[in-house]
Short mmCIF file of C-alpha atoms in Angstrom, two decimals:
data_model
loop_
_atom_site.label_atom_id
_atom_site.label_comp_id
_atom_site.label_asym_id
_atom_site.label_seq_id
_atom_site.Cartn_x
_atom_site.Cartn_y
_atom_site.Cartn_z
CA MET W 14 -9.40 19.76 8.03
CA PRO W 15 -9.46 15.91 8.41
CA THR W 16 -12.15 13.45 7.53
CA THR W 17 -12.90 9.75 8.40
CA VAL W 18 -13.02 7.10 6.01
CA ARG W 19 -14.68 3.78 6.65
CA THR W 20 -13.06 0.37 5.27
CA GLU W 21 -13.53 -2.66 6.17
CA VAL W 22 -11.27 -2.96 9.11
CA LEU W 23 -10.64 0.56 9.74
CA ASP W 24 -12.00 4.36 10.79
CA ILE W 25 -8.85 5.85 8.70
CA SER W 26 -8.13 9.87 9.66
CA VAL W 27 -7.35 11.23 6.18
CA GLU W 28 -6.51 14.54 5.44
CA VAL W 29 -6.70 15.54 1.23
CA THR W 30 -5.55 18.78 -0.27
CA GLY W 31 -4.08 20.04 -3.02
CA PRO W 32 -6.35 20.54 -6.79
CA ALA W 33 -8.77 18.56 -6.89
CA ASP W 34 -7.77 17.67 -10.75
CA GLY W 35 -4.65 16.95 -9.17
CA PRO W 36 -2.76 13.36 -9.65
CA PRO W 37 -3.09 11.81 -6.08
CA VAL W 38 0.24 11.14 -3.92
CA VAL W 39 -0.37 8.88 -0.62
CA LEU W 40 1.87 10.45 2.18
CA LEU W 41 2.46 7.64 4.71
CA HIS W 42 4.48 8.67 7.89
CA GLY W 43 7.22 6.49 9.75
CA TRP W 44 7.60 5.38 13.76
CA PRO W 45 7.34 7.08 15.58
CA ASP W 46 5.52 10.41 13.67
CA ALA W 47 2.59 11.22 12.67
CA ALA W 48 0.60 12.41 9.53
CA ARG W 49 1.32 15.90 10.67
CA GLY W 50 5.05 15.10 9.99
CA TRP W 51 4.60 16.03 6.48
CA HIS W 52 2.45 19.08 6.58
CA GLY W 53 5.93 20.79 4.78
CA VAL W 54 6.16 18.63 1.99
CA GLN W 55 2.63 18.00 1.22
CA ALA W 56 2.11 22.09 0.89
CA ARG W 57 4.67 22.44 -1.22
CA LEU W 58 3.30 19.24 -3.42
CA ASN W 59 -0.12 20.92 -3.42
CA GLU W 60 1.94 24.23 -4.73
CA GLN W 61 3.18 22.03 -7.70
CA GLY W 62 0.03 20.83 -8.21
CA TRP W 63 -0.59 17.47 -6.41
CA ARG W 64 -3.76 16.39 -4.46
CA THR W 65 -1.58 15.09 -1.36
CA ILE W 66 -4.10 11.88 0.26
CA VAL W 67 -2.55 12.14 4.26
CA ALA W 68 -3.48 9.21 6.58
CA ASP W 69 -2.85 8.46 10.19
CA LEU W 70 -1.72 4.75 10.14
CA ARG W 71 -3.54 2.21 12.11
CA GLY W 72 -2.72 2.05 15.74
CA SER W 73 -1.62 6.01 15.27
CA GLY W 74 -3.32 9.75 15.41
CA ALA W 75 -7.65 9.37 15.42
CA THR W 76 -7.21 6.32 12.87
CA ARG W 77 -9.55 3.57 15.00
CA PHE W 78 -10.16 0.14 14.11
CA ARG W 79 -13.73 -0.78 13.80
CA HIS W 80 -13.85 -4.07 15.51
CA THR W 81 -12.45 -4.94 18.89
CA ASP W 82 -11.83 -8.47 17.86
CA THR W 83 -9.80 -7.79 14.54
CA PRO W 84 -5.65 -8.68 15.41
CA ARG W 85 -3.37 -5.89 15.95
CA ASP W 86 -1.26 -7.40 13.12
CA GLY W 87 1.27 -4.29 12.64
CA GLN W 88 3.19 -5.67 9.66
CA ALA W 89 3.92 -4.30 6.31
CA VAL W 90 1.40 -6.34 4.06
CA ALA W 91 -1.60 -5.25 6.99
CA LEU W 92 -0.91 -1.69 6.56
CA ALA W 93 -0.77 -2.08 2.35
CA ALA W 94 -4.00 -3.35 2.16
CA ASP W 95 -4.21 -0.23 4.63
CA ALA W 96 -3.23 2.36 1.81
CA LEU W 97 -5.08 0.26 -0.91
CA ASP W 98 -8.73 0.16 0.96
CA LEU W 99 -8.40 3.82 1.36
CA ALA W 100 -7.49 4.67 -2.16
CA ASP W 101 -10.31 2.17 -3.13
CA ALA W 102 -12.75 3.81 -0.96
CA LEU W 103 -11.82 7.75 -2.43
CA GLY W 104 -12.32 6.05 -5.67
CA LEU W 105 -8.38 6.97 -6.79
CA GLY W 106 -7.08 4.95 -9.63
CA ARG W 107 -3.44 4.67 -9.81
CA ILE W 108 -1.66 6.52 -7.20
CA ALA W 109 2.10 7.64 -6.47
CA VAL W 110 3.29 6.57 -2.78
CA VAL W 111 5.26 8.81 -0.82
CA GLY W 112 6.54 6.90 2.45
CA HIS W 113 8.59 7.56 5.34
CA ASP W 114 10.24 5.00 7.58
CA TRP W 115 7.31 2.33 8.40
CA GLY W 116 5.85 4.40 5.43
CA ALA W 117 8.47 3.49 3.16
CA ARG W 118 8.17 -0.83 3.84
CA VAL W 119 4.69 0.50 2.87
CA ALA W 120 5.89 1.98 -0.39
CA TYR W 121 7.80 -1.19 -1.30
CA THR W 122 5.30 -3.51 -0.41
CA LEU W 123 2.71 -1.81 -2.52
CA ALA W 124 5.42 -1.72 -4.85
CA ALA W 125 6.15 -5.52 -4.90
CA LEU W 126 2.27 -6.46 -4.25
CA ALA W 127 -0.03 -4.08 -6.49
CA PRO W 128 2.45 -1.95 -9.34
CA GLN W 129 -0.32 -1.58 -11.63
CA ARG W 130 -1.72 0.71 -9.20
CA LEU W 131 1.04 2.46 -8.47
CA THR W 132 2.24 5.59 -11.05
CA ALA W 133 6.08 6.13 -8.45
CA ILE W 134 6.91 5.66 -4.77
CA ALA W 135 9.34 7.42 -3.04
CA ALA W 136 11.20 5.73 -0.07
CA LEU W 137 12.72 7.96 2.92
CA ALA W 138 15.03 6.56 5.51
CA LEU W 139 13.97 2.68 4.59
CA ALA W 140 16.17 0.62 2.56
CA TYR W 141 14.54 -2.12 0.42
CA GLN W 142 14.20 -5.38 1.54
CA PRO W 143 13.53 -8.24 -1.07
CA ARG W 144 10.71 -10.52 0.03
CA GLY W 145 10.01 -8.43 2.66
CA SER W 146 12.87 -10.64 4.89
CA PHE W 147 13.56 -9.54 8.00
CA THR W 148 17.57 -10.77 9.22
CA MET W 149 19.48 -10.20 12.40
CA PRO W 150 21.83 -7.59 11.30
CA GLY W 151 24.97 -6.97 11.72
CA PHE W 152 26.57 -5.86 15.59
CA GLU W 153 26.97 -2.30 14.66
CA GLN W 154 23.42 -1.95 13.35
CA ALA W 155 21.69 -4.12 16.21
CA ARG W 156 23.29 -1.74 18.59
CA ALA W 157 20.86 0.84 17.23
CA PHE W 158 18.22 -1.44 16.46
CA TRP W 159 18.19 -1.67 20.84
CA TYR W 160 14.44 -0.76 20.77
CA GLN W 161 13.69 -3.04 19.26
CA TRP W 162 15.21 -6.20 21.52
CA LEU W 163 13.59 -4.32 24.40
CA MET W 164 9.87 -4.83 23.29
CA PHE W 165 10.69 -8.57 22.53
CA VAL W 166 11.11 -8.75 26.25
CA ASP W 167 7.87 -8.85 27.97
CA ALA W 168 8.89 -6.13 30.25
CA GLY W 169 10.43 -4.16 27.85
CA ALA W 170 7.08 -4.64 26.53
CA ARG W 171 5.49 -4.00 29.13
CA ALA W 172 7.35 -0.83 29.42
CA VAL W 173 6.18 0.60 25.85
CA ARG W 174 2.53 0.20 27.39
CA GLU W 175 3.05 2.21 30.18
CA ASP W 176 4.68 4.88 28.74
CA PRO W 177 4.13 4.92 24.30
CA VAL W 178 5.43 9.01 24.54
CA GLY W 179 8.57 8.85 26.46
CA PHE W 180 9.18 5.72 24.26
CA ALA W 181 8.81 8.25 21.23
CA ARG W 182 10.38 10.85 22.51
CA LEU W 183 13.71 9.14 23.04
CA GLN W 184 13.80 8.18 19.29
CA TRP W 185 13.54 11.62 18.57
CA ASP W 186 15.94 12.76 20.81
CA THR W 187 18.52 9.70 19.33
CA TRP W 188 17.83 9.38 15.86
CA SER W 189 18.97 12.65 14.47
CA PRO W 190 21.77 15.66 14.87
CA PRO W 191 20.24 17.42 18.01
CA GLY W 192 18.17 20.44 17.27
CA TRP W 193 16.01 19.54 14.53
CA PHE W 194 12.67 19.94 16.49
CA ASP W 195 11.47 21.36 19.43
CA ASP W 196 9.41 20.78 22.30
CA ASP W 197 6.02 22.25 21.37
CA GLU W 198 6.46 20.21 17.92
CA PHE W 199 7.16 17.22 19.55
CA ALA W 200 3.80 18.18 22.34
CA ALA W 201 1.94 18.69 19.02
CA THR W 202 3.15 15.24 17.60
CA ALA W 203 2.42 13.05 20.66
CA PRO W 204 -1.14 12.35 21.03
CA ALA W 205 -0.80 10.54 17.32
CA PHE W 206 1.07 7.97 20.04
CA THR W 207 -2.09 7.79 22.63
CA ASN W 208 -3.97 5.54 20.07
CA PRO W 209 -5.27 3.12 22.31
CA ASP W 210 -3.91 0.66 19.79
CA TRP W 211 -0.37 2.44 19.02
CA ALA W 212 1.54 0.06 21.31
CA ALA W 213 -0.39 -3.43 20.58
CA ILE W 214 0.55 -1.77 16.77
CA THR W 215 3.81 -1.04 17.82
CA LEU W 216 4.78 -4.09 19.52
CA ASN W 217 3.13 -6.41 16.95
CA ALA W 218 5.43 -4.89 13.78
CA TYR W 219 8.36 -5.58 15.78
CA ARG W 220 7.78 -8.45 17.75
CA ALA W 221 6.53 -10.50 14.62
CA ARG W 222 10.08 -10.32 13.08
CA PHE W 223 11.43 -13.17 14.64
CA ARG W 224 8.35 -14.39 17.23
CA ALA W 225 5.91 -16.67 15.02
CA ASP W 226 3.49 -16.44 18.38
CA GLU W 227 2.71 -13.17 17.20
CA PRO W 228 -0.76 -12.40 16.39
CA ARG W 229 -1.50 -11.95 12.40
CA ASP W 230 -4.48 -11.81 10.89
CA PRO W 231 -5.43 -14.36 8.62
CA ARG W 232 -6.95 -11.78 5.99
CA TYR W 233 -3.53 -10.86 5.02
CA ASP W 234 -2.09 -14.21 4.55
CA ASP W 235 -2.18 -14.38 0.97
CA LEU W 236 0.09 -10.78 0.92
CA ARG W 237 2.37 -12.50 3.05
CA ARG W 238 2.92 -15.25 0.71
CA ARG W 239 3.21 -13.36 -2.55
CA LEU W 240 5.81 -11.02 -1.06
CA ALA W 241 8.34 -13.76 -0.09
CA GLU W 242 8.30 -14.88 -3.70
CA VAL W 243 8.96 -10.58 -5.01
CA GLU W 244 12.49 -9.63 -5.27
CA ARG W 245 12.64 -6.96 -7.67
CA ILE W 246 10.25 -3.58 -8.21
CA ALA W 247 9.44 -2.28 -11.78
CA VAL W 248 7.53 0.44 -10.35
CA PRO W 249 10.12 4.14 -10.58
CA THR W 250 11.26 4.45 -7.27
CA LEU W 251 13.19 7.54 -5.61
CA MET W 252 14.80 6.61 -1.97
CA ILE W 253 15.95 9.72 0.25
CA GLN W 254 18.41 8.62 3.07
CA GLY W 255 19.73 10.94 6.01
CA GLY W 256 23.67 11.00 5.48
CA ASP W 257 23.42 11.04 9.45
CA ASP W 258 20.63 8.96 10.47
CA ARG W 259 21.64 7.19 13.66
CA CYS W 260 18.81 4.80 13.65
CA ASP W 261 19.48 3.16 10.14
CA SER W 262 22.80 3.28 8.80
CA PRO W 263 22.92 4.71 5.44
CA ALA W 264 24.81 1.81 4.65
CA ALA W 265 22.08 -0.36 4.50
CA SER W 266 20.59 1.43 1.26
CA ALA W 267 23.39 1.27 -0.95
CA GLY W 268 23.85 -0.61 -4.02
CA GLN W 269 20.01 -1.50 -4.59
CA ALA W 270 19.81 -0.49 -7.90
CA GLY W 271 19.67 -3.79 -8.89
CA TYR W 272 16.41 -4.49 -7.67
CA PHE W 273 14.24 -1.83 -9.23
CA THR W 274 14.04 -2.22 -12.85
CA GLY W 275 11.62 0.65 -13.58
CA GLY W 276 14.42 2.98 -12.60
CA TYR W 277 15.36 3.73 -9.42
CA ARG W 278 17.78 6.81 -7.74
CA ARG W 279 18.96 7.69 -4.23
CA VAL W 280 20.06 10.58 -2.76
CA VAL W 281 21.73 11.45 0.29
CA LEU W 282 21.56 14.32 2.09
CA ASP W 283 24.35 15.42 4.01
CA GLY W 284 24.07 15.92 7.52
CA VAL W 285 20.57 15.16 7.76
CA GLY W 286 19.00 12.21 9.98
CA HIS W 287 16.15 9.69 10.12
CA PHE W 288 13.59 12.03 9.64
CA PRO W 289 14.16 13.66 6.25
CA HIS W 290 11.15 15.21 5.67
CA ARG W 291 11.22 17.31 8.95
CA GLU W 292 15.14 18.23 8.89
CA ALA W 293 15.13 18.73 4.99
CA THR W 294 11.05 19.63 3.71
CA ALA W 295 12.60 21.82 1.20
CA ALA W 296 14.88 19.41 -0.57
CA VAL W 297 12.53 16.50 -0.04
CA ALA W 298 9.72 18.14 -1.63
CA ASP W 299 11.53 18.97 -4.48
CA LEU W 300 13.41 15.72 -4.97
CA VAL W 301 9.65 13.82 -4.52
CA GLY W 302 7.89 16.57 -6.94
CA ASP W 303 10.58 15.73 -9.63
CA HIS W 304 10.61 12.61 -9.21
CA LEU W 305 6.73 11.77 -9.65
CA ARG W 306 6.74 14.75 -12.48
CA ALA W 307 9.29 12.82 -14.34
CA ALA W 308 6.99 8.94 -13.54
CA ASP W 309 3.79 10.75 -14.60
CA GLY W 310 4.61 12.06 -17.56
CA ARG W 311 6.43 8.64 -18.64
CA ALA W 312 2.59 7.13 -17.46
CA ARG W 313 0.72 9.59 -19.62
CA ALA W 314 3.20 9.49 -22.59
CA PRO W 315 1.62 7.66 -25.81
CA GLY W 316 2.78 4.09 -26.69
CA PRO W 317 4.23 2.65 -29.92
CA GLY W 318 2.69 3.06 -32.93
#
Protein backbone atom coordinates (compact mmCIF):
# COMPACT_ATOMS: atom_id res chain seq x y z
CA MET A 1 0.00 0.00 0.00
CA PRO A 2 1.21 3.54 -0.71
CA THR A 3 2.61 5.58 2.14
CA THR A 4 3.40 9.27 2.42
CA VAL A 5 6.95 10.58 2.53
CA ARG A 6 7.44 14.22 3.54
CA THR A 7 10.07 16.42 1.88
CA GLU A 8 10.63 20.16 2.08
CA VAL A 9 8.22 20.78 -0.78
CA LEU A 10 5.86 17.80 -1.00
CA ASP A 11 4.02 15.05 0.76
CA ILE A 12 4.83 12.32 -1.75
CA SER A 13 2.63 9.26 -2.15
CA VAL A 14 4.97 6.31 -2.68
CA GLU A 15 4.76 2.53 -2.79
CA VAL A 16 7.88 0.53 -1.90
CA THR A 17 7.80 -3.18 -2.75
CA GLY A 18 10.17 -6.04 -3.28
CA PRO A 19 12.96 -7.50 -1.13
CA ALA A 20 14.19 -5.10 1.55
CA ASP A 21 17.80 -5.84 0.65
CA GLY A 22 17.27 -5.57 -3.10
CA PRO A 23 18.99 -2.86 -5.15
CA PRO A 24 16.66 0.19 -5.24
CA VAL A 25 14.93 1.21 -8.46
CA VAL A 26 12.82 4.37 -8.65
CA LEU A 27 10.00 4.18 -11.23
CA LEU A 28 8.70 7.55 -12.47
CA HIS A 29 5.48 7.74 -14.45
CA GLY A 30 4.77 9.95 -17.40
CA TRP A 31 2.03 12.29 -18.58
CA PRO A 32 -0.84 11.69 -18.68
CA ASP A 33 -0.44 8.59 -16.53
CA ALA A 34 -0.11 7.56 -12.92
CA ALA A 35 1.96 5.39 -10.62
CA ARG A 36 -0.40 2.43 -11.21
CA GLY A 37 0.88 2.24 -14.78
CA TRP A 38 4.04 0.60 -13.41
CA HIS A 39 2.30 -2.24 -11.55
CA GLY A 40 3.10 -4.93 -14.10
CA VAL A 41 6.74 -3.94 -14.52
CA GLN A 42 7.06 -3.35 -10.79
CA ALA A 43 5.89 -6.90 -9.96
CA ARG A 44 8.29 -8.51 -12.44
CA LEU A 45 11.23 -6.46 -11.17
CA ASN A 46 10.35 -7.47 -7.61
CA GLU A 47 10.43 -11.13 -8.70
CA GLN A 48 13.90 -10.51 -10.12
CA GLY A 49 15.12 -9.19 -6.76
CA TRP A 50 14.78 -5.43 -7.17
CA ARG A 51 13.30 -3.15 -4.54
CA THR A 52 11.01 -0.75 -6.37
CA ILE A 53 9.99 2.75 -5.33
CA VAL A 54 6.97 4.01 -7.27
CA ALA A 55 5.80 7.54 -6.57
CA ASP A 56 3.08 9.93 -7.73
CA LEU A 57 4.80 12.91 -9.34
CA ARG A 58 4.05 16.43 -8.16
CA GLY A 59 0.55 17.35 -9.26
CA SER A 60 -0.52 13.73 -9.66
CA GLY A 61 -2.43 11.18 -7.61
CA ALA A 62 -2.17 11.53 -3.85
CA THR A 63 1.02 13.63 -3.82
CA ARG A 64 0.40 17.11 -2.45
CA PHE A 65 2.29 20.39 -2.11
CA ARG A 66 2.88 21.27 1.52
CA HIS A 67 2.42 25.02 1.05
CA THR A 68 -0.11 26.94 -1.01
CA ASP A 69 2.42 29.61 -1.97
CA THR A 70 4.95 27.22 -3.55
CA PRO A 71 5.18 27.96 -7.30
CA ARG A 72 3.64 25.10 -9.27
CA ASP A 73 6.79 24.54 -11.31
CA GLY A 74 6.39 21.55 -13.63
CA GLN A 75 9.79 21.62 -15.29
CA ALA A 76 12.12 18.64 -15.33
CA VAL A 77 14.58 20.11 -12.83
CA ALA A 78 11.80 20.44 -10.25
CA LEU A 79 10.70 16.84 -10.75
CA ALA A 80 14.33 15.68 -10.62
CA ALA A 81 14.81 17.49 -7.32
CA ASP A 82 11.66 15.75 -6.04
CA ALA A 83 13.16 12.37 -6.94
CA LEU A 84 16.39 13.12 -5.09
CA ASP A 85 14.47 14.48 -2.10
CA LEU A 86 12.45 11.26 -2.03
CA ALA A 87 15.59 9.10 -2.22
CA ASP A 88 17.15 11.09 0.61
CA ALA A 89 14.03 10.83 2.76
CA LEU A 90 14.04 7.05 2.27
CA GLY A 91 17.73 6.85 3.14
CA LEU A 92 18.74 5.60 -0.30
CA GLY A 93 22.25 6.06 -1.64
CA ARG A 94 22.83 5.20 -5.29
CA ILE A 95 19.69 4.30 -7.20
CA ALA A 96 18.57 3.20 -10.63
CA VAL A 97 15.86 5.31 -12.26
CA VAL A 98 13.34 4.11 -14.82
CA GLY A 99 11.06 6.72 -16.33
CA HIS A 100 8.31 6.96 -18.91
CA ASP A 101 7.57 10.17 -20.83
CA TRP A 102 7.94 12.94 -18.20
CA GLY A 103 9.65 10.34 -16.03
CA ALA A 104 12.11 9.66 -18.84
CA ARG A 105 12.96 13.35 -19.01
CA VAL A 106 13.53 13.30 -15.25
CA ALA A 107 15.82 10.27 -15.63
CA TYR A 108 17.92 12.08 -18.24
CA THR A 109 17.98 15.20 -16.06
CA LEU A 110 19.16 13.24 -13.02
CA ALA A 111 21.87 11.60 -15.11
CA ALA A 112 23.03 15.05 -16.23
CA LEU A 113 22.91 16.71 -12.80
CA ALA A 114 23.58 13.93 -10.27
CA PRO A 115 25.38 11.05 -12.00
CA GLN A 116 27.09 10.10 -8.74
CA ARG A 117 23.68 9.10 -7.31
CA LEU A 118 22.76 6.76 -10.16
CA THR A 119 23.72 3.23 -11.14
CA ALA A 120 21.71 3.30 -14.39
CA ILE A 121 18.72 4.86 -16.11
CA ALA A 122 16.09 3.56 -18.49
CA ALA A 123 13.98 5.98 -20.52
CA LEU A 124 10.72 5.01 -22.22
CA ALA A 125 9.13 6.84 -25.16
CA LEU A 126 11.14 10.06 -24.94
CA ALA A 127 14.35 11.07 -26.68
CA TYR A 128 17.18 12.76 -24.84
CA GLN A 129 17.32 16.56 -25.06
CA PRO A 130 20.90 17.78 -24.61
CA ARG A 131 21.17 20.76 -22.25
CA GLY A 132 17.47 20.36 -21.46
CA SER A 133 16.75 22.61 -24.42
CA PHE A 134 13.38 22.74 -26.16
CA THR A 135 13.37 23.69 -29.84
CA MET A 136 10.51 23.99 -32.27
CA PRO A 137 9.99 20.61 -33.99
CA GLY A 138 9.33 20.13 -37.67
CA PHE A 139 5.79 20.57 -38.91
CA GLU A 140 4.87 16.87 -38.87
CA GLN A 141 5.93 16.44 -35.24
CA ALA A 142 4.38 19.79 -34.37
CA ARG A 143 1.06 18.49 -35.64
CA ALA A 144 1.31 15.54 -33.23
CA PHE A 145 2.02 18.06 -30.46
CA TRP A 146 -1.27 19.87 -31.01
CA TYR A 147 -2.18 19.39 -27.33
CA GLN A 148 0.87 21.42 -26.31
CA TRP A 149 0.00 24.39 -28.52
CA LEU A 150 -3.58 24.25 -27.22
CA MET A 151 -2.26 24.86 -23.71
CA PHE A 152 -0.33 27.94 -24.86
CA VAL A 153 -3.63 29.65 -25.65
CA ASP A 154 -5.42 30.99 -22.59
CA ALA A 155 -8.76 29.57 -23.72
CA GLY A 156 -7.12 26.17 -24.22
CA ALA A 157 -5.53 26.32 -20.77
CA ARG A 158 -8.94 27.09 -19.32
CA ALA A 159 -10.41 24.07 -21.10
CA VAL A 160 -7.72 21.82 -19.59
CA ARG A 161 -8.50 23.12 -16.10
CA GLU A 162 -12.20 22.51 -16.64
CA ASP A 163 -11.87 18.92 -17.92
CA PRO A 164 -8.49 17.37 -17.08
CA VAL A 165 -9.85 13.81 -17.30
CA GLY A 166 -11.32 14.37 -20.76
CA PHE A 167 -8.06 15.95 -21.91
CA ALA A 168 -6.03 12.98 -20.65
CA ARG A 169 -8.44 10.48 -22.21
CA LEU A 170 -7.94 11.98 -25.66
CA GLN A 171 -4.19 11.37 -25.43
CA TRP A 172 -4.75 7.74 -24.39
CA ASP A 173 -7.12 7.29 -27.34
CA THR A 174 -4.69 8.64 -29.93
CA TRP A 175 -1.08 8.03 -28.87
CA SER A 176 -0.98 4.25 -29.43
CA PRO A 177 -2.63 1.65 -31.67
CA PRO A 178 -6.22 0.95 -30.56
CA GLY A 179 -7.01 -1.69 -27.98
CA TRP A 180 -4.13 -1.24 -25.54
CA PHE A 181 -6.41 -0.29 -22.61
CA ASP A 182 -10.03 -0.67 -21.57
CA ASP A 183 -12.48 1.73 -19.93
CA ASP A 184 -12.00 0.14 -16.52
CA GLU A 185 -8.25 0.77 -16.56
CA PHE A 186 -8.68 4.37 -17.59
CA ALA A 187 -11.32 4.86 -14.90
CA ALA A 188 -8.91 3.42 -12.31
CA THR A 189 -6.17 5.80 -13.47
CA ALA A 190 -8.30 8.93 -13.94
CA PRO A 191 -8.36 9.99 -10.26
CA ALA A 192 -4.67 10.87 -10.66
CA PHE A 193 -5.75 13.62 -13.04
CA THR A 194 -8.11 15.16 -10.48
CA ASN A 195 -5.27 16.14 -8.15
CA PRO A 196 -5.88 19.84 -7.35
CA ASP A 197 -2.54 20.77 -8.92
CA TRP A 198 -2.59 18.46 -11.96
CA ALA A 199 -3.71 21.15 -14.37
CA ALA A 200 -1.33 23.76 -12.94
CA ILE A 201 1.69 21.44 -13.20
CA THR A 202 0.63 20.24 -16.66
CA LEU A 203 0.21 23.76 -17.98
CA ASN A 204 3.44 25.03 -16.47
CA ALA A 205 5.45 22.08 -17.78
CA TYR A 206 4.48 22.85 -21.35
CA ARG A 207 3.95 26.61 -21.37
CA ALA A 208 7.27 27.34 -19.64
CA ARG A 209 9.13 25.84 -22.59
CA PHE A 210 8.42 28.88 -24.76
CA ARG A 211 6.75 31.42 -22.47
CA ALA A 212 9.00 33.46 -20.20
CA ASP A 213 6.07 34.66 -18.09
CA GLU A 214 5.31 31.22 -16.61
CA PRO A 215 6.02 30.78 -12.87
CA ARG A 216 9.37 29.27 -11.96
CA ASP A 217 10.40 28.20 -8.48
CA PRO A 218 13.68 30.03 -7.75
CA ARG A 219 14.93 27.14 -5.60
CA TYR A 220 15.63 25.27 -8.87
CA ASP A 221 17.38 28.11 -10.71
CA ASP A 222 20.85 26.70 -10.07
CA LEU A 223 19.76 23.32 -11.43
CA ARG A 224 18.43 25.03 -14.55
CA ARG A 225 21.75 26.76 -15.11
CA ARG A 226 23.72 23.56 -14.57
CA LEU A 227 21.48 21.53 -16.87
CA ALA A 228 22.00 24.04 -19.69
CA GLU A 229 25.72 23.20 -19.60
CA VAL A 230 25.44 19.40 -19.89
CA GLU A 231 25.38 17.76 -23.30
CA ARG A 232 26.63 14.21 -22.68
CA ILE A 233 25.56 11.61 -20.13
CA ALA A 234 27.94 9.16 -18.46
CA VAL A 235 25.32 6.97 -16.74
CA PRO A 236 24.52 3.61 -18.43
CA THR A 237 21.32 4.21 -20.38
CA LEU A 238 18.61 2.06 -21.95
CA MET A 239 16.11 3.75 -24.24
CA ILE A 240 12.88 1.90 -25.13
CA GLN A 241 10.88 3.30 -28.03
CA GLY A 242 7.49 2.21 -29.29
CA GLY A 243 7.75 1.67 -33.03
CA ASP A 244 4.16 2.90 -33.45
CA ASP A 245 4.33 5.83 -31.03
CA ARG A 246 1.86 8.37 -32.38
CA CYS A 247 2.91 11.19 -30.07
CA ASP A 248 6.72 11.19 -30.09
CA SER A 249 8.01 10.03 -33.44
CA PRO A 250 10.50 7.13 -33.24
CA ALA A 251 12.73 9.17 -35.54
CA ALA A 252 13.29 11.64 -32.69
CA SER A 253 15.13 9.06 -30.57
CA ALA A 254 17.25 7.61 -33.38
CA GLY A 255 20.95 8.35 -33.78
CA GLN A 256 21.57 9.61 -30.25
CA ALA A 257 24.26 7.17 -29.09
CA GLY A 258 26.95 9.85 -29.34
CA TYR A 259 25.46 11.68 -26.37
CA PHE A 260 26.08 8.74 -24.02
CA THR A 261 29.58 7.96 -22.80
CA GLY A 262 28.70 5.33 -20.18
CA GLY A 263 26.96 2.83 -22.43
CA TYR A 264 23.76 3.18 -24.43
CA ARG A 265 21.24 0.84 -25.99
CA ARG A 266 18.07 1.75 -27.86
CA VAL A 267 15.36 -0.87 -28.41
CA VAL A 268 12.38 -0.30 -30.71
CA LEU A 269 9.31 -2.43 -29.95
CA ASP A 270 7.31 -3.04 -33.12
CA GLY A 271 3.61 -2.34 -32.94
CA VAL A 272 3.89 -0.60 -29.58
CA GLY A 273 2.77 2.97 -29.05
CA HIS A 274 3.56 5.64 -26.48
CA PHE A 275 3.02 3.54 -23.35
CA PRO A 276 5.47 0.61 -23.71
CA HIS A 277 5.36 -0.36 -20.02
CA ARG A 278 1.60 -0.86 -20.29
CA GLU A 279 1.43 -2.23 -23.83
CA ALA A 280 4.39 -4.64 -23.66
CA THR A 281 4.88 -5.12 -19.94
CA ALA A 282 6.86 -8.37 -19.99
CA ALA A 283 9.22 -7.22 -22.73
CA VAL A 284 9.88 -3.89 -21.01
CA ALA A 285 10.42 -5.49 -17.60
CA ASP A 286 12.89 -8.00 -19.01
CA LEU A 287 14.80 -5.35 -20.95
CA VAL A 288 14.96 -3.11 -17.90
CA GLY A 289 15.96 -5.98 -15.60
CA ASP A 290 18.79 -7.05 -17.91
CA HIS A 291 20.02 -3.48 -18.20
CA LEU A 292 19.96 -2.88 -14.46
CA ARG A 293 21.74 -6.17 -13.72
CA ALA A 294 24.50 -5.36 -16.18
CA ALA A 295 24.96 -1.87 -14.73
CA ASP A 296 24.80 -3.18 -11.16
CA GLY A 297 27.46 -5.74 -11.99
CA ARG A 298 29.74 -3.07 -13.38
CA ALA A 299 29.15 -0.88 -10.32
CA ARG A 300 30.08 -3.74 -7.96
CA ALA A 301 33.10 -4.94 -9.93
CA PRO A 302 36.42 -4.34 -8.13
CA GLY A 303 38.54 -1.57 -9.53
CA PRO A 304 42.03 -2.11 -10.93
CA GLY A 305 44.48 -3.35 -8.31
